[in-house]
Amino acid sequence: MDDDVINTHSLRHIQESVESGRSIYGFMKESVLTHLNHFNIISGFIPDSMHLIDLGIAKQFMKYWFDTKNMPYSLSNEEIHLMAIKVVRYCRSIRDRKFWKAKELQNWVLYYSTIVLLMIPKMRCYVERTLVEFKTRACTKVFKTDIGRYFGKVSLPKRRWIRELNLSESAIVYEKLVKQECSYLSCNKTRLRSNNSFAMTTDNNFIQIVFFIIDSLNRQEYTVCKSVNVTDIFDNNIIDEFQIKRIIGISEDLRTINTATISRICVHMSYDNESYLCPVPNMYSY
């Protein structure tokens, strides 16, 4: 369906909504923007993922599966009971699905719907098709067009790291990595407003990240970094792990660690010609 047909249908639904005083295909009233010259109210806005996906497609499919009877895709009470899970913090029970907010529907779509639905044999065809489509689109977009945008400039590792880490020919160097919903950047990338190159490891040591190496063939991830020497600036009962630290020095020697040992991103602060670090105390997000 071309844009002109969509625009015509949408404007007709808006007019029907105004005349009837009720919602028509989601249109509830007329917008003043429809009267602007040279402005297309349909294509002039970016898609709203909350209403299109979370409160739209996700809610519609849940209605088909959970609230219909005697259809090939309908779920029985026993099957619904099997999936009546409750994920702490993120979402209420499936029994309360009609009260779910957009965020809960989003979490259902993105994180655990596929795993839960795989428990029901007749739903596997839907899930497998979804996974194939998702993987195809994601890989096509990231690996062909957006790899630079999401992971920064990529390059091949130098001979030193190939030899020391026994890397395969598939190993690639990245300047950016997302771990635990936090974005870590190479210290070689300068940003005026923030510095995401500092981190704390699982053994409570501090590092400055130089770059990341991902060896997909050997399924290994490494971080090339510099050791950061710090000292406490407060002498009190604050938990030592989350105290603000003053940077004494940063080693120029490069070393490698397993990326999995990075535990927390650190906030970097500069004041009065001194630099400070503070590990982020709360890594949870809603």
Coordinates of C-alpha atoms in Angstrom, one line a residue:
M1 CA 0.0 0.0 0.0
D2 CA 1.5 3.3 -1.1
D3 CA 1.8 6.4 1.0
D4 CA -1.1 8.2 -0.8
V5 CA -3.5 5.4 0.0
I6 CA -2.4 5.3 3.6
N7 CA -2.8 9.1 3.9
T8 CA -6.3 8.9 2.4
H9 CA -7.4 6.1 4.7
S10 CA -5.9 7.8 7.8
L11 CA -7.6 11.1 7.1
R12 CA -10.9 9.4 6.5
H13 CA -10.6 7.6 9.8
I14 CA -9.8 10.9 11.5
Q15 CA -13.0 12.4 10.0
E16 CA -15.1 9.4 11.1
S17 CA -13.7 9.7 14.6
V18 CA -14.6 13.4 14.8
E19 CA -18.1 12.7 13.5
S20 CA -18.8 9.7 15.7
G21 CA -17.0 10.9 18.9
R22 CA -15.3 7.5 19.3
S23 CA -12.0 5.9 18.4
I24 CA -11.6 4.7 14.8
Y25 CA -8.6 2.4 14.2
G26 CA -6.8 4.3 17.0
F27 CA -7.7 7.8 15.8
M28 CA -9.5 9.7 18.5
K29 CA -9.7 13.3 17.3
E30 CA -8.4 15.6 14.7
S31 CA -5.0 17.2 15.0
V32 CA -4.4 20.8 14.1
L33 CA -1.3 19.6 12.2
T34 CA -3.5 18.2 9.5
H35 CA -4.2 21.7 8.3
L36 CA -0.6 22.6 7.8
N37 CA 0.5 23.2 4.2
H38 CA 3.3 21.0 2.9
F39 CA 3.2 18.8 6.0
N40 CA 2.3 15.1 5.9
I41 CA 1.0 14.1 9.3
I42 CA 1.5 10.4 8.6
S43 CA 5.1 10.4 7.3
G44 CA 6.1 13.6 9.2
F45 CA 6.5 11.8 12.5
I46 CA 8.9 9.0 13.6
P47 CA 7.3 5.7 14.5
D48 CA 6.2 5.5 18.2
S49 CA 7.6 2.2 19.4
M50 CA 5.6 2.2 22.6
H51 CA 2.2 2.3 20.9
L52 CA 3.2 0.4 17.7
I53 CA 5.1 -2.5 19.3
D54 CA 4.5 -2.6 23.1
L55 CA 0.8 -1.5 23.3
G56 CA 0.1 -2.5 19.7
I57 CA 1.6 -5.7 18.3
A58 CA 2.6 -7.3 21.6
K59 CA -0.7 -6.7 23.2
Q60 CA -2.6 -7.9 20.1
F61 CA -0.7 -11.2 19.9
M62 CA -1.2 -11.8 23.7
K63 CA -4.9 -11.2 23.1
Y64 CA -4.9 -13.8 20.3
W65 CA -3.0 -16.4 22.3
F66 CA -4.4 -15.9 25.8
D67 CA -7.9 -14.5 25.4
T68 CA -9.4 -16.6 22.5
K69 CA -10.9 -20.1 22.6
N70 CA -11.0 -23.0 20.2
M71 CA -8.5 -21.5 17.7
P72 CA -5.3 -23.2 16.5
Y73 CA -3.3 -20.5 18.2
S74 CA -5.4 -20.4 21.4
L75 CA -3.7 -21.5 24.7
S76 CA -5.6 -23.6 27.2
N77 CA -5.9 -22.7 30.9
E78 CA -3.3 -25.5 31.7
E79 CA -0.8 -24.0 29.2
I80 CA -1.4 -20.5 30.6
H81 CA -0.9 -21.7 34.1
L82 CA 2.4 -23.3 33.0
M83 CA 3.5 -19.8 31.9
A84 CA 2.0 -17.9 34.8
I85 CA 5.5 -16.8 35.8
K86 CA 6.4 -13.7 37.8
V87 CA 9.7 -12.0 37.0
V88 CA 10.8 -10.0 40.1
R89 CA 11.0 -6.2 39.5
Y90 CA 10.5 -6.3 35.8
C91 CA 6.9 -7.6 35.3
R92 CA 3.8 -8.8 37.0
S93 CA 2.4 -12.2 36.5
I94 CA 0.9 -13.2 33.2
R95 CA -2.4 -13.6 35.0
D96 CA -2.4 -9.8 35.3
R97 CA -1.5 -9.2 31.7
K98 CA -4.5 -7.0 31.0
F99 CA -3.1 -4.5 33.5
W100 CA 0.4 -4.5 32.0
K101 CA 2.0 -1.2 31.1
A102 CA 4.0 -0.6 28.0
K103 CA 7.3 -1.3 29.7
E104 CA 6.1 -4.7 30.9
L105 CA 4.9 -5.6 27.4
Q106 CA 8.3 -4.4 26.0
N107 CA 10.1 -6.7 28.4
W108 CA 7.9 -9.5 27.4
V109 CA 8.7 -9.0 23.7
L110 CA 12.4 -8.4 24.1
Y111 CA 13.5 -10.6 26.9
Y112 CA 11.5 -13.7 27.8
S113 CA 8.5 -14.3 25.6
T114 CA 10.4 -16.6 23.2
I115 CA 11.8 -18.7 26.1
V116 CA 8.4 -19.0 27.8
L117 CA 6.5 -19.8 24.6
L118 CA 9.0 -22.5 23.7
M119 CA 7.5 -24.4 26.6
I120 CA 4.3 -24.9 24.6
P121 CA 4.9 -27.3 21.7
K122 CA 2.4 -25.8 19.3
M123 CA 3.8 -22.3 19.8
R124 CA 7.3 -23.3 18.6
C125 CA 6.6 -22.6 15.0
Y126 CA 5.7 -19.0 15.8
V127 CA 8.8 -18.5 18.0
E128 CA 11.2 -20.1 15.6
R129 CA 9.9 -17.9 12.8
T130 CA 10.3 -14.9 15.0
L131 CA 13.8 -15.8 15.9
V132 CA 14.8 -16.3 12.3
E133 CA 13.3 -13.0 11.1
F134 CA 14.8 -11.1 14.1
K135 CA 18.3 -12.6 13.5
T136 CA 18.2 -12.0 9.8
R137 CA 17.2 -8.3 10.1
A138 CA 19.6 -7.6 13.0
C139 CA 22.6 -9.2 11.4
T140 CA 21.9 -7.5 8.0
K141 CA 21.6 -4.1 9.7
V142 CA 24.5 -4.3 12.1
F143 CA 27.1 -6.2 10.1
K144 CA 26.4 -4.5 6.8
T145 CA 25.5 -0.9 7.6
D146 CA 25.7 0.1 11.2
I147 CA 28.7 -1.6 12.6
G148 CA 30.7 1.6 12.7
R149 CA 27.9 3.5 14.4
Y150 CA 27.3 1.0 17.2
F151 CA 30.9 -0.3 17.8
G152 CA 33.1 2.4 16.5
K153 CA 36.0 2.0 14.1
V154 CA 37.0 -1.6 13.7
S155 CA 40.5 -2.9 12.8
L156 CA 42.6 -6.1 13.0
P157 CA 44.7 -6.8 16.0
K158 CA 48.4 -6.3 15.9
R159 CA 50.8 -9.2 15.8
R160 CA 51.6 -8.8 19.5
W161 CA 48.1 -9.6 20.6
I162 CA 47.6 -12.3 18.0
R163 CA 50.7 -14.0 19.4
E164 CA 50.1 -13.4 23.1
L165 CA 46.4 -14.3 23.0
N166 CA 46.6 -17.0 20.3
L167 CA 43.9 -15.2 18.4
S168 CA 42.2 -16.6 15.3
E169 CA 42.0 -14.9 12.0
S170 CA 38.4 -13.8 12.8
A171 CA 39.5 -11.6 15.7
I172 CA 38.5 -7.9 15.5
V173 CA 39.4 -4.8 17.5
Y174 CA 36.6 -2.5 18.6
E175 CA 36.6 0.9 20.3
K176 CA 33.2 0.5 21.9
L177 CA 31.5 -2.2 23.9
V178 CA 28.1 -2.4 25.7
K179 CA 28.1 -4.5 28.9
Q180 CA 25.4 -4.7 31.5
E181 CA 23.6 -1.9 29.7
C182 CA 26.6 0.4 30.1
S183 CA 28.6 1.8 27.2
Y184 CA 32.4 1.5 27.5
L185 CA 34.6 3.5 25.2
S186 CA 38.3 3.4 24.3
C187 CA 40.4 6.2 25.8
N188 CA 41.5 6.9 22.3
K189 CA 38.1 8.4 21.6
T190 CA 37.8 11.8 23.1
R191 CA 34.4 13.1 24.2
L192 CA 34.0 16.6 25.7
R193 CA 31.1 15.8 28.1
S194 CA 32.0 12.3 29.4
N195 CA 34.8 9.8 29.7
N196 CA 33.6 6.2 29.7
S197 CA 37.0 4.6 29.4
F198 CA 37.5 3.9 33.1
A199 CA 36.2 0.7 34.8
M200 CA 36.5 -1.4 37.9
T201 CA 37.3 -5.1 37.7
T202 CA 35.9 -8.0 39.8
D203 CA 39.0 -7.9 42.0
N204 CA 38.4 -4.2 42.8
N205 CA 41.2 -2.9 40.6
F206 CA 40.8 0.1 38.3
I207 CA 41.7 0.2 34.6
Q208 CA 41.6 2.6 31.6
I209 CA 40.3 0.9 28.5
V210 CA 42.3 1.2 25.3
F211 CA 40.4 -1.2 23.1
F212 CA 38.5 -4.5 23.0
I213 CA 39.3 -7.6 21.1
I214 CA 36.6 -10.1 20.2
D215 CA 37.6 -13.5 18.8
S216 CA 34.3 -15.0 17.5
L217 CA 35.9 -18.2 16.3
N218 CA 37.5 -19.0 19.7
R219 CA 34.5 -17.4 21.6
Q220 CA 36.8 -15.1 23.6
E221 CA 36.6 -11.4 24.5
Y222 CA 39.6 -9.5 25.8
T223 CA 40.1 -5.9 26.9
V224 CA 43.5 -4.2 26.4
C225 CA 43.9 -1.7 29.2
K226 CA 46.2 0.4 31.4
S227 CA 46.4 -0.1 35.2
V228 CA 45.1 2.9 37.2
N229 CA 46.6 3.6 40.6
V230 CA 44.2 5.3 43.0
T231 CA 43.9 6.3 46.7
D232 CA 40.9 7.0 48.9
I233 CA 40.1 10.7 49.6
F234 CA 37.8 10.0 52.6
D235 CA 38.7 8.4 55.9
N236 CA 35.3 7.2 57.1
N237 CA 33.0 4.3 57.2
I238 CA 31.8 4.6 53.6
I239 CA 31.9 1.2 51.8
D240 CA 35.4 1.2 50.3
E241 CA 34.2 -0.3 47.1
F242 CA 32.2 2.8 46.2
Q243 CA 34.4 5.5 47.6
I244 CA 35.5 8.3 45.4
K245 CA 39.1 7.6 44.5
R246 CA 41.8 10.1 43.5
I247 CA 43.9 9.0 40.5
I248 CA 47.6 8.9 41.4
G249 CA 48.9 7.6 38.1
I250 CA 48.0 5.7 35.0
S251 CA 50.5 3.1 33.7
E252 CA 51.7 3.3 30.1
D253 CA 52.2 -0.4 29.9
L254 CA 49.4 -2.3 28.1
R255 CA 47.9 -5.5 29.5
T256 CA 45.0 -7.7 28.7
I257 CA 42.2 -8.9 30.9
N258 CA 39.1 -11.0 30.1
T259 CA 36.3 -8.6 29.4
A260 CA 34.0 -10.7 31.7
T261 CA 36.1 -9.4 34.7
I262 CA 34.9 -5.9 34.1
S263 CA 32.3 -5.4 36.9
R264 CA 31.4 -1.7 36.9
I265 CA 31.8 1.5 34.8
C266 CA 33.4 4.4 36.7
V267 CA 32.5 8.1 36.6
H268 CA 35.5 10.2 35.8
M269 CA 35.8 13.7 37.3
S270 CA 38.3 16.4 37.1
Y271 CA 38.7 19.2 39.6
D272 CA 41.5 21.6 40.5
N273 CA 44.0 19.8 38.3
E274 CA 43.2 16.5 39.9
S275 CA 41.3 13.5 38.5
Y276 CA 38.9 11.3 40.4
L277 CA 37.0 8.0 39.9
C278 CA 33.9 6.6 41.4
P279 CA 32.4 3.2 40.6
V280 CA 28.7 3.4 39.7
P281 CA 27.0 1.9 42.8
N282 CA 23.7 0.9 41.3
M283 CA 23.9 -1.0 38.0
Y284 CA 20.2 -1.9 38.0
S285 CA 17.8 -0.1 35.6
Y286 CA 14.1 -0.3 34.9

